[in-house]
């Protein structure tokens, strides 16, 4: 059984616009939209960053393999050449203006969270190590996480969790929400199974779910943050 984090290495994290703040407006400023098609309407066809194994981004992150694709970008597993023992998940945002703007807001929020909770123990948010621009793509660098809770359920034919596991997930998720409310004056508005990630990169095994042969509830969650 893996541990959980709410927020995604596999591009499952909620957009930064899914947070609201009662004390500090973080939403991107909205100007008047021209009539007709939006500026990004011609980019509705999803085109992701073309990556190559072994390529190095930001003179630091050596690409290893694809972790997943999503609406907002592509997530790649990489080796941090400055921290040789560390693998990271590099989220490469699509070259679409509104997605890049949201990702930059997301990065600012995650930096604020990490300043208040460096190890992510209270916020349960996925830890962002770095952010940078590569050509026309904005990139965020996260700790690598496992599959989303939704995908975990889907792979196991949506068989239910044991009650003690649900209690663990709920306790950790509520703790994450409390951290955002009390320390960040923010509200998470899109908490759902797709935005809750297992911490472990190991794929879930059917024998481990639901709990069989004394499977222990060691799962931990991270609140969606990006």
PDB file of C-alpha atoms in Angstrom, residues 9 21 27 41 68 71 100 104 146-147 149 158 168 179 186 191 194 196 204 220:
ATOM      1  CA  UNK A   9       2.837  14.361 -10.243  1.00  0.00           C
ATOM      2  CA  UNK A  21      -8.035  33.710  -0.775  1.00  0.00           C
ATOM      3  CA  UNK A  27      -6.591  35.041  -9.307  1.00  0.00           C
ATOM      4  CA  UNK A  41      -9.412  28.819 -29.249  1.00  0.00           C
ATOM      5  CA  UNK A  68       1.558  11.133 -17.950  1.00  0.00           C
ATOM      6  CA  UNK A  71      -5.064  18.950 -20.251  1.00  0.00           C
ATOM      7  CA  UNK A 100       0.948  29.350 -18.395  1.00  0.00           C
ATOM      8  CA  UNK A 104       2.715  30.750 -12.578  1.00  0.00           C
ATOM      9  CA  UNK A 146       2.222   7.816  -7.473  1.00  0.00           C
ATOM     10  CA  UNK A 147      -1.150   7.291  -9.085  1.00  0.00           C
ATOM     11  CA  UNK A 149      -6.838   7.895  -5.870  1.00  0.00           C
ATOM     12  CA  UNK A 158     -13.987   0.583  -8.039  1.00  0.00           C
ATOM     13  CA  UNK A 168      -7.093   7.951   7.317  1.00  0.00           C
ATOM     14  CA  UNK A 179      -3.749  24.299   6.988  1.00  0.00           C
ATOM     15  CA  UNK A 186      -7.251  30.054   1.223  1.00  0.00           C
ATOM     16  CA  UNK A 191     -10.821  18.396  -3.874  1.00  0.00           C
ATOM     17  CA  UNK A 194      -8.434  12.764  -9.288  1.00  0.00           C
ATOM     18  CA  UNK A 196      -5.394  13.058  -4.476  1.00  0.00           C
ATOM     19  CA  UNK A 204      -0.869  -0.616  -6.785  1.00  0.00           C
ATOM     20  CA  UNK A 220      -0.800   9.290   3.409  1.00  0.00           C
TER      21      UNK A 220
END
